[in-house]
Amino acid sequence: MSDSPFSEVLRNATWGDHESAEDESYLKALMAGSLSPEAYGEMVAQHYFAYVALESASRSLAADPVAAPFVIPELYREEALVRDLETIYGSGWRSRIEPSKPTLTLVARINQVATWPGGYIAHHYTRYMGDLSGGQFIRMELQKIYGYQPGGGVDFYLFDGIGSLPRFKNEYRARLDALPLNEAEKGRLIRETRLAYLLNTEVLGELGRVARSELVA
């Protein structure tokens, strides 16, 4: 495949997918401060359903020798998402949220590959590495726009349990480089990562409809 480290190969192979995932109308409206807290909550809700599935797969693979280095409880987002949803919607938040059709597709795919370590790693990489990178800029902007503080609202983006973010990301890339996979399996993991980006982009695309309906209301 390449003499380059696998983390670099993976990043280069998925960079175009990563960029398209960022170029969405919902995020633009959100970062412009044009959406209500409830419309922001729509994204938090979709995250909730995806991370419940991903972290369930994580716990089931804890003993797998390939997946185990990527079973990192300090990254788990479910509890933080619950705090955020409670802050946005109140104690009855569960009755206020539902997965969109693209989110159902994403969750179904995560569940489908949950027993394949490479598939789990592909979705893990797509979500968490994004949260640890561009997600930190999103957090700072949301705090300015909505006035949320740690404890609810933007806790999804707070990773207090992993220490230095740059150091952790370097360690994460080292874990990717050390994966005991042959070239065929690495290629399969890359294809699944590209699919994961596509599915997540479709979730954002559906959220764009939420943004447009609110902006014209």
PDB file of N, CA and C in Angstrom, residues 88-165:
ATOM      1  N   ILE A  88     -30.234  21.610  27.310  1.00  0.00           N
ATOM      2  CA  ILE A  88     -30.932  22.218  26.176  1.00  0.00           C
ATOM      3  C   ILE A  88     -32.443  22.031  26.273  1.00  0.00           C
ATOM      4  N   TYR A  89     -32.877  20.812  26.597  1.00  0.00           N
ATOM      5  CA  TYR A  89     -34.300  20.476  26.527  1.00  0.00           C
ATOM      6  C   TYR A  89     -34.977  20.286  27.886  1.00  0.00           C
ATOM      7  N   GLY A  90     -34.185  20.205  28.954  1.00  0.00           N
ATOM      8  CA  GLY A  90     -34.771  19.960  30.258  1.00  0.00           C
ATOM      9  C   GLY A  90     -34.864  18.483  30.577  1.00  0.00           C
ATOM     10  N   SER A  91     -35.465  18.168  31.714  1.00  0.00           N
ATOM     11  CA  SER A  91     -35.486  16.786  32.205  1.00  0.00           C
ATOM     12  C   SER A  91     -36.266  15.840  31.298  1.00  0.00           C
ATOM     13  N   GLY A  92     -37.146  16.375  30.468  1.00  0.00           N
ATOM     14  CA  GLY A  92     -37.916  15.522  29.559  1.00  0.00           C
ATOM     15  C   GLY A  92     -37.279  15.366  28.195  1.00  0.00           C
ATOM     16  N   TRP A  93     -35.958  15.483  28.140  1.00  0.00           N
ATOM     17  CA  TRP A  93     -35.255  15.492  26.850  1.00  0.00           C
ATOM     18  C   TRP A  93     -35.478  14.244  26.026  1.00  0.00           C
ATOM     19  N   ARG A  94     -35.644  13.100  26.686  1.00  0.00           N
ATOM     20  CA  ARG A  94     -35.778  11.848  25.915  1.00  0.00           C
ATOM     21  C   ARG A  94     -37.008  11.864  25.014  1.00  0.00           C
ATOM     22  N   SER A  95     -38.051  12.526  25.438  1.00  0.00           N
ATOM     23  CA  SER A  95     -39.276  12.590  24.631  1.00  0.00           C
ATOM     24  C   SER A  95     -39.178  13.636  23.529  1.00  0.00           C
ATOM     25  N   ARG A  96     -38.118  14.437  23.544  1.00  0.00           N
ATOM     26  CA  ARG A  96     -37.962  15.518  22.574  1.00  0.00           C
ATOM     27  C   ARG A  96     -37.072  15.133  21.390  1.00  0.00           C
ATOM     28  N   ILE A  97     -36.400  14.004  21.473  1.00  0.00           N
ATOM     29  CA  ILE A  97     -35.425  13.682  20.434  1.00  0.00           C
ATOM     30  C   ILE A  97     -35.774  12.380  19.728  1.00  0.00           C
ATOM     31  N   GLU A  98     -35.375  12.280  18.498  1.00  0.00           N
ATOM     32  CA  GLU A  98     -35.492  11.038  17.736  1.00  0.00           C
ATOM     33  C   GLU A  98     -34.418  11.026  16.653  1.00  0.00           C
ATOM     34  N   PRO A  99     -33.971   9.845  16.280  1.00  0.00           N
ATOM     35  CA  PRO A  99     -32.939   9.775  15.239  1.00  0.00           C
ATOM     36  C   PRO A  99     -33.527  10.085  13.864  1.00  0.00           C
ATOM     37  N   SER A 100     -32.781  10.837  13.078  1.00  0.00           N
ATOM     38  CA  SER A 100     -33.188  11.078  11.686  1.00  0.00           C
ATOM     39  C   SER A 100     -32.948   9.802  10.879  1.00  0.00           C
ATOM     40  N   LYS A 101     -33.456   9.771   9.667  1.00  0.00           N
ATOM     41  CA  LYS A 101     -33.232   8.595   8.813  1.00  0.00           C
ATOM     42  C   LYS A 101     -31.741   8.361   8.540  1.00  0.00           C
ATOM     43  N   PRO A 102     -30.961   9.420   8.221  1.00  0.00           N
ATOM     44  CA  PRO A 102     -29.530   9.187   8.042  1.00  0.00           C
ATOM     45  C   PRO A 102     -28.849   8.688   9.319  1.00  0.00           C
ATOM     46  N   THR A 103     -29.292   9.156  10.473  1.00  0.00           N
ATOM     47  CA  THR A 103     -28.710   8.667  11.727  1.00  0.00           C
ATOM     48  C   THR A 103     -29.049   7.200  11.929  1.00  0.00           C
ATOM     49  N   LEU A 104     -30.265   6.801  11.591  1.00  0.00           N
ATOM     50  CA  LEU A 104     -30.631   5.388  11.692  1.00  0.00           C
ATOM     51  C   LEU A 104     -29.743   4.538  10.791  1.00  0.00           C
ATOM     52  N   THR A 105     -29.416   5.060   9.604  1.00  0.00           N
ATOM     53  CA  THR A 105     -28.533   4.336   8.690  1.00  0.00           C
ATOM     54  C   THR A 105     -27.127   4.222   9.278  1.00  0.00           C
ATOM     55  N   LEU A 106     -26.638   5.325   9.836  1.00  0.00           N
ATOM     56  CA  LEU A 106     -25.317   5.310  10.466  1.00  0.00           C
ATOM     57  C   LEU A 106     -25.281   4.321  11.628  1.00  0.00           C
ATOM     58  N   VAL A 107     -26.271   4.377  12.488  1.00  0.00           N
ATOM     59  CA  VAL A 107     -26.323   3.472  13.643  1.00  0.00           C
ATOM     60  C   VAL A 107     -26.397   2.018  13.178  1.00  0.00           C
ATOM     61  N   ALA A 108     -27.185   1.768  12.143  1.00  0.00           N
ATOM     62  CA  ALA A 108     -27.293   0.401  11.629  1.00  0.00           C
ATOM     63  C   ALA A 108     -25.944  -0.090  11.120  1.00  0.00           C
ATOM     64  N   ARG A 109     -25.178   0.792  10.468  1.00  0.00           N
ATOM     65  CA  ARG A 109     -23.865   0.381   9.959  1.00  0.00           C
ATOM     66  C   ARG A 109     -22.893   0.125  11.102  1.00  0.00           C
ATOM     67  N   ILE A 110     -22.908   0.993  12.124  1.00  0.00           N
ATOM     68  CA  ILE A 110     -22.046   0.758  13.290  1.00  0.00           C
ATOM     69  C   ILE A 110     -22.374  -0.590  13.915  1.00  0.00           C
ATOM     70  N   ASN A 111     -23.660  -0.875  14.061  1.00  0.00           N
ATOM     71  CA  ASN A 111     -24.060  -2.156  14.640  1.00  0.00           C
ATOM     72  C   ASN A 111     -23.662  -3.324  13.742  1.00  0.00           C
ATOM     73  N   GLN A 112     -23.731  -3.112  12.430  1.00  0.00           N
ATOM     74  CA  GLN A 112     -23.402  -4.162  11.478  1.00  0.00           C
ATOM     75  C   GLN A 112     -21.935  -4.568  11.561  1.00  0.00           C
ATOM     76  N   VAL A 113     -21.047  -3.593  11.782  1.00  0.00           N
ATOM     77  CA  VAL A 113     -19.609  -3.883  11.801  1.00  0.00           C
ATOM     78  C   VAL A 113     -19.066  -4.009  13.228  1.00  0.00           C
ATOM     79  N   ALA A 114     -19.955  -4.053  14.205  1.00  0.00           N
ATOM     80  CA  ALA A 114     -19.535  -4.023  15.615  1.00  0.00           C
ATOM     81  C   ALA A 114     -18.650  -5.197  16.019  1.00  0.00           C
ATOM     82  N   THR A 115     -18.744  -6.296  15.312  1.00  0.00           N
ATOM     83  CA  THR A 115     -17.901  -7.447  15.646  1.00  0.00           C
ATOM     84  C   THR A 115     -16.631  -7.504  14.795  1.00  0.00           C
ATOM     85  N   TRP A 116     -16.453  -6.570  13.896  1.00  0.00           N
ATOM     86  CA  TRP A 116     -15.253  -6.487  13.054  1.00  0.00           C
ATOM     87  C   TRP A 116     -14.367  -5.380  13.618  1.00  0.00           C
ATOM     88  N   PRO A 117     -13.235  -5.702  14.193  1.00  0.00           N
ATOM     89  CA  PRO A 117     -12.388  -4.675  14.804  1.00  0.00           C
ATOM     90  C   PRO A 117     -12.045  -3.526  13.865  1.00  0.00           C
ATOM     91  N   GLY A 118     -11.722  -3.847  12.617  1.00  0.00           N
ATOM     92  CA  GLY A 118     -11.380  -2.802  11.668  1.00  0.00           C
ATOM     93  C   GLY A 118     -12.531  -1.847  11.418  1.00  0.00           C
ATOM     94  N   GLY A 119     -13.734  -2.374  11.361  1.00  0.00           N
ATOM     95  CA  GLY A 119     -14.914  -1.537  11.159  1.00  0.00           C
ATOM     96  C   GLY A 119     -15.154  -0.630  12.343  1.00  0.00           C
ATOM     97  N   TYR A 120     -15.005  -1.193  13.526  1.00  0.00           N
ATOM     98  CA  TYR A 120     -15.139  -0.382  14.740  1.00  0.00           C
ATOM     99  C   TYR A 120     -14.103   0.733  14.755  1.00  0.00           C
ATOM    100  N   ILE A 121     -12.860   0.410  14.433  1.00  0.00           N
ATOM    101  CA  ILE A 121     -11.793   1.414  14.438  1.00  0.00           C
ATOM    102  C   ILE A 121     -12.082   2.509  13.406  1.00  0.00           C
ATOM    103  N   ALA A 122     -12.616   2.136  12.254  1.00  0.00           N
ATOM    104  CA  ALA A 122     -12.931   3.122  11.215  1.00  0.00           C
ATOM    105  C   ALA A 122     -13.923   4.163  11.730  1.00  0.00           C
ATOM    106  N   HIS A 123     -14.974   3.710  12.391  1.00  0.00           N
ATOM    107  CA  HIS A 123     -15.985   4.639  12.904  1.00  0.00           C
ATOM    108  C   HIS A 123     -15.462   5.393  14.123  1.00  0.00           C
ATOM    109  N   HIS A 124     -14.662   4.732  14.924  1.00  0.00           N
ATOM    110  CA  HIS A 124     -14.040   5.372  16.087  1.00  0.00           C
ATOM    111  C   HIS A 124     -13.151   6.523  15.631  1.00  0.00           C
ATOM    112  N   TYR A 125     -12.313   6.270  14.657  1.00  0.00           N
ATOM    113  CA  TYR A 125     -11.399   7.283  14.118  1.00  0.00           C
ATOM    114  C   TYR A 125     -12.182   8.454  13.526  1.00  0.00           C
ATOM    115  N   THR A 126     -13.197   8.143  12.728  1.00  0.00           N
ATOM    116  CA  THR A 126     -13.969   9.185  12.068  1.00  0.00           C
ATOM    117  C   THR A 126     -14.607  10.134  13.068  1.00  0.00           C
ATOM    118  N   ARG A 127     -15.153   9.589  14.131  1.00  0.00           N
ATOM    119  CA  ARG A 127     -15.864  10.420  15.100  1.00  0.00           C
ATOM    120  C   ARG A 127     -14.907  11.097  16.079  1.00  0.00           C
ATOM    121  N   TYR A 128     -14.153  10.335  16.823  1.00  0.00           N
ATOM    122  CA  TYR A 128     -13.401  10.917  17.934  1.00  0.00           C
ATOM    123  C   TYR A 128     -12.273  11.834  17.475  1.00  0.00           C
ATOM    124  N   MET A 129     -11.585  11.464  16.413  1.00  0.00           N
ATOM    125  CA  MET A 129     -10.490  12.335  15.983  1.00  0.00           C
ATOM    126  C   MET A 129     -11.024  13.671  15.460  1.00  0.00           C
ATOM    127  N   GLY A 130     -12.215  13.650  14.886  1.00  0.00           N
ATOM    128  CA  GLY A 130     -12.839  14.903  14.494  1.00  0.00           C
ATOM    129  C   GLY A 130     -13.235  15.737  15.699  1.00  0.00           C
ATOM    130  N   ASP A 131     -13.762  15.067  16.719  1.00  0.00           N
ATOM    131  CA  ASP A 131     -14.173  15.776  17.937  1.00  0.00           C
ATOM    132  C   ASP A 131     -12.975  16.426  18.620  1.00  0.00           C
ATOM    133  N   LEU A 132     -11.836  15.765  18.536  1.00  0.00           N
ATOM    134  CA  LEU A 132     -10.633  16.271  19.191  1.00  0.00           C
ATOM    135  C   LEU A 132      -9.916  17.333  18.362  1.00  0.00           C
ATOM    136  N   SER A 133     -10.351  17.532  17.133  1.00  0.00           N
ATOM    137  CA  SER A 133      -9.697  18.504  16.257  1.00  0.00           C
ATOM    138  C   SER A 133     -10.632  19.694  16.040  1.00  0.00           C
ATOM    139  N   GLY A 134     -11.380  19.692  14.940  1.00  0.00           N
ATOM    140  CA  GLY A 134     -12.281  20.798  14.658  1.00  0.00           C
ATOM    141  C   GLY A 134     -13.352  20.985  15.708  1.00  0.00           C
ATOM    142  N   GLY A 135     -13.688  19.918  16.411  1.00  0.00           N
ATOM    143  CA  GLY A 135     -14.702  20.017  17.447  1.00  0.00           C
ATOM    144  C   GLY A 135     -14.353  20.998  18.543  1.00  0.00           C
ATOM    145  N   GLN A 136     -13.067  21.216  18.769  1.00  0.00           N
ATOM    146  CA  GLN A 136     -12.664  22.145  19.820  1.00  0.00           C
ATOM    147  C   GLN A 136     -12.957  23.594  19.417  1.00  0.00           C
ATOM    148  N   PHE A 137     -12.840  23.896  18.152  1.00  0.00           N
ATOM    149  CA  PHE A 137     -13.222  25.234  17.672  1.00  0.00           C
ATOM    150  C   PHE A 137     -14.732  25.416  17.797  1.00  0.00           C
ATOM    151  N   ILE A 138     -15.483  24.375  17.442  1.00  0.00           N
ATOM    152  CA  ILE A 138     -16.944  24.441  17.558  1.00  0.00           C
ATOM    153  C   ILE A 138     -17.346  24.730  19.003  1.00  0.00           C
ATOM    154  N   ARG A 139     -16.708  24.056  19.951  1.00  0.00           N
ATOM    155  CA  ARG A 139     -17.035  24.262  21.364  1.00  0.00           C
ATOM    156  C   ARG A 139     -16.858  25.723  21.773  1.00  0.00           C
ATOM    157  N   MET A 140     -15.740  26.295  21.402  1.00  0.00           N
ATOM    158  CA  MET A 140     -15.476  27.683  21.797  1.00  0.00           C
ATOM    159  C   MET A 140     -16.502  28.638  21.208  1.00  0.00           C
ATOM    160  N   GLU A 141     -16.893  28.397  19.967  1.00  0.00           N
ATOM    161  CA  GLU A 141     -17.886  29.261  19.333  1.00  0.00           C
ATOM    162  C   GLU A 141     -19.254  29.090  19.995  1.00  0.00           C
ATOM    163  N   LEU A 142     -19.624  27.856  20.315  1.00  0.00           N
ATOM    164  CA  LEU A 142     -20.924  27.613  20.944  1.00  0.00           C
ATOM    165  C   LEU A 142     -20.998  28.247  22.327  1.00  0.00           C
ATOM    166  N   GLN A 143     -19.884  28.253  23.031  1.00  0.00           N
ATOM    167  CA  GLN A 143     -19.878  28.900  24.338  1.00  0.00           C
ATOM    168  C   GLN A 143     -20.131  30.401  24.189  1.00  0.00           C
ATOM    169  N   LYS A 144     -19.566  31.002  23.159  1.00  0.00           N
ATOM    170  CA  LYS A 144     -19.801  32.427  22.912  1.00  0.00           C
ATOM    171  C   LYS A 144     -21.255  32.681  22.501  1.00  0.00           C
ATOM    172  N   ILE A 145     -21.783  31.828  21.643  1.00  0.00           N
ATOM    173  CA  ILE A 145     -23.114  32.055  21.070  1.00  0.00           C
ATOM    174  C   ILE A 145     -24.215  31.823  22.102  1.00  0.00           C
ATOM    175  N   TYR A 146     -24.130  30.699  22.813  1.00  0.00           N
ATOM    176  CA  TYR A 146     -25.227  30.313  23.702  1.00  0.00           C
ATOM    177  C   TYR A 146     -24.936  30.538  25.182  1.00  0.00           C
ATOM    178  N   GLY A 147     -23.695  30.839  25.502  1.00  0.00           N
ATOM    179  CA  GLY A 147     -23.353  31.064  26.898  1.00  0.00           C
ATOM    180  C   GLY A 147     -23.219  29.811  27.731  1.00  0.00           C
ATOM    181  N   TYR A 148     -23.108  28.656  27.074  1.00  0.00           N
ATOM    182  CA  TYR A 148     -22.965  27.404  27.811  1.00  0.00           C
ATOM    183  C   TYR A 148     -21.613  27.348  28.513  1.00  0.00           C
ATOM    184  N   GLN A 149     -21.618  26.722  29.668  1.00  0.00           N
ATOM    185  CA  GLN A 149     -20.403  26.526  30.443  1.00  0.00           C
ATOM    186  C   GLN A 149     -20.230  25.035  30.727  1.00  0.00           C
ATOM    187  N   PRO A 150     -19.046  24.602  31.115  1.00  0.00           N
ATOM    188  CA  PRO A 150     -18.871  23.194  31.489  1.00  0.00           C
ATOM    189  C   PRO A 150     -19.906  22.781  32.537  1.00  0.00           C
ATOM    190  N   GLY A 151     -20.496  21.607  32.313  1.00  0.00           N
ATOM    191  CA  GLY A 151     -21.565  21.121  33.174  1.00  0.00           C
ATOM    192  C   GLY A 151     -22.841  20.868  32.401  1.00  0.00           C
ATOM    193  N   GLY A 152     -22.861  21.293  31.136  1.00  0.00           N
ATOM    194  CA  GLY A 152     -24.023  21.048  30.300  1.00  0.00           C
ATOM    195  C   GLY A 152     -24.128  22.046  29.172  1.00  0.00           C
ATOM    196  N   GLY A 153     -24.374  21.554  27.986  1.00  0.00           N
ATOM    197  CA  GLY A 153     -24.509  22.396  26.798  1.00  0.00           C
ATOM    198  C   GLY A 153     -23.447  22.117  25.765  1.00  0.00           C
ATOM    199  N   VAL A 154     -22.182  22.087  26.216  1.00  0.00           N
ATOM    200  CA  VAL A 154     -21.076  21.788  25.298  1.00  0.00           C
ATOM    201  C   VAL A 154     -20.136  20.741  25.896  1.00  0.00           C
ATOM    202  N   ASP A 155     -20.619  19.973  26.850  1.00  0.00           N
ATOM    203  CA  ASP A 155     -19.762  18.967  27.485  1.00  0.00           C
ATOM    204  C   ASP A 155     -19.289  17.903  26.498  1.00  0.00           C
ATOM    205  N   PHE A 156     -20.050  17.711  25.430  1.00  0.00           N
ATOM    206  CA  PHE A 156     -19.662  16.752  24.396  1.00  0.00           C
ATOM    207  C   PHE A 156     -18.241  17.005  23.903  1.00  0.00           C
ATOM    208  N   TYR A 157     -17.853  18.276  23.878  1.00  0.00           N
ATOM    209  CA  TYR A 157     -16.551  18.643  23.315  1.00  0.00           C
ATOM    210  C   TYR A 157     -15.441  18.707  24.356  1.00  0.00           C
ATOM    211  N   LEU A 158     -15.764  18.424  25.609  1.00  0.00           N
ATOM    212  CA  LEU A 158     -14.773  18.500  26.686  1.00  0.00           C
ATOM    213  C   LEU A 158     -14.199  17.118  26.957  1.00  0.00           C
ATOM    214  N   PHE A 159     -12.903  16.976  26.800  1.00  0.00           N
ATOM    215  CA  PHE A 159     -12.224  15.697  27.000  1.00  0.00           C
ATOM    216  C   PHE A 159     -11.213  15.831  28.137  1.00  0.00           C
ATOM    217  N   ASP A 160     -11.725  16.099  29.317  1.00  0.00           N
ATOM    218  CA  ASP A 160     -10.843  16.350  30.455  1.00  0.00           C
ATOM    219  C   ASP A 160     -10.066  15.114  30.901  1.00  0.00           C
ATOM    220  N   GLY A 161     -10.533  13.920  30.511  1.00  0.00           N
ATOM    221  CA  GLY A 161      -9.913  12.702  31.018  1.00  0.00           C
ATOM    222  C   GLY A 161      -8.695  12.219  30.255  1.00  0.00           C
ATOM    223  N   ILE A 162      -8.327  12.921  29.159  1.00  0.00           N
ATOM    224  CA  ILE A 162      -7.230  12.401  28.329  1.00  0.00           C
ATOM    225  C   ILE A 162      -5.976  13.264  28.391  1.00  0.00           C
ATOM    226  N   GLY A 163      -6.008  14.341  29.158  1.00  0.00           N
ATOM    227  CA  GLY A 163      -4.819  15.187  29.256  1.00  0.00           C
ATOM    228  C   GLY A 163      -4.619  16.029  28.011  1.00  0.00           C
ATOM    229  N   SER A 164      -3.372  16.206  27.623  1.00  0.00           N
ATOM    230  CA  SER A 164      -3.029  17.043  26.475  1.00  0.00           C
ATOM    231  C   SER A 164      -3.626  16.476  25.192  1.00  0.00           C
ATOM    232  N   LEU A 165      -4.429  17.287  24.488  1.00  0.00           N
ATOM    233  CA  LEU A 165      -5.039  16.818  23.246  1.00  0.00           C
ATOM    234  C   LEU A 165      -3.997  16.529  22.168  1.00  0.00           C
TER     235      LEU A 165
END
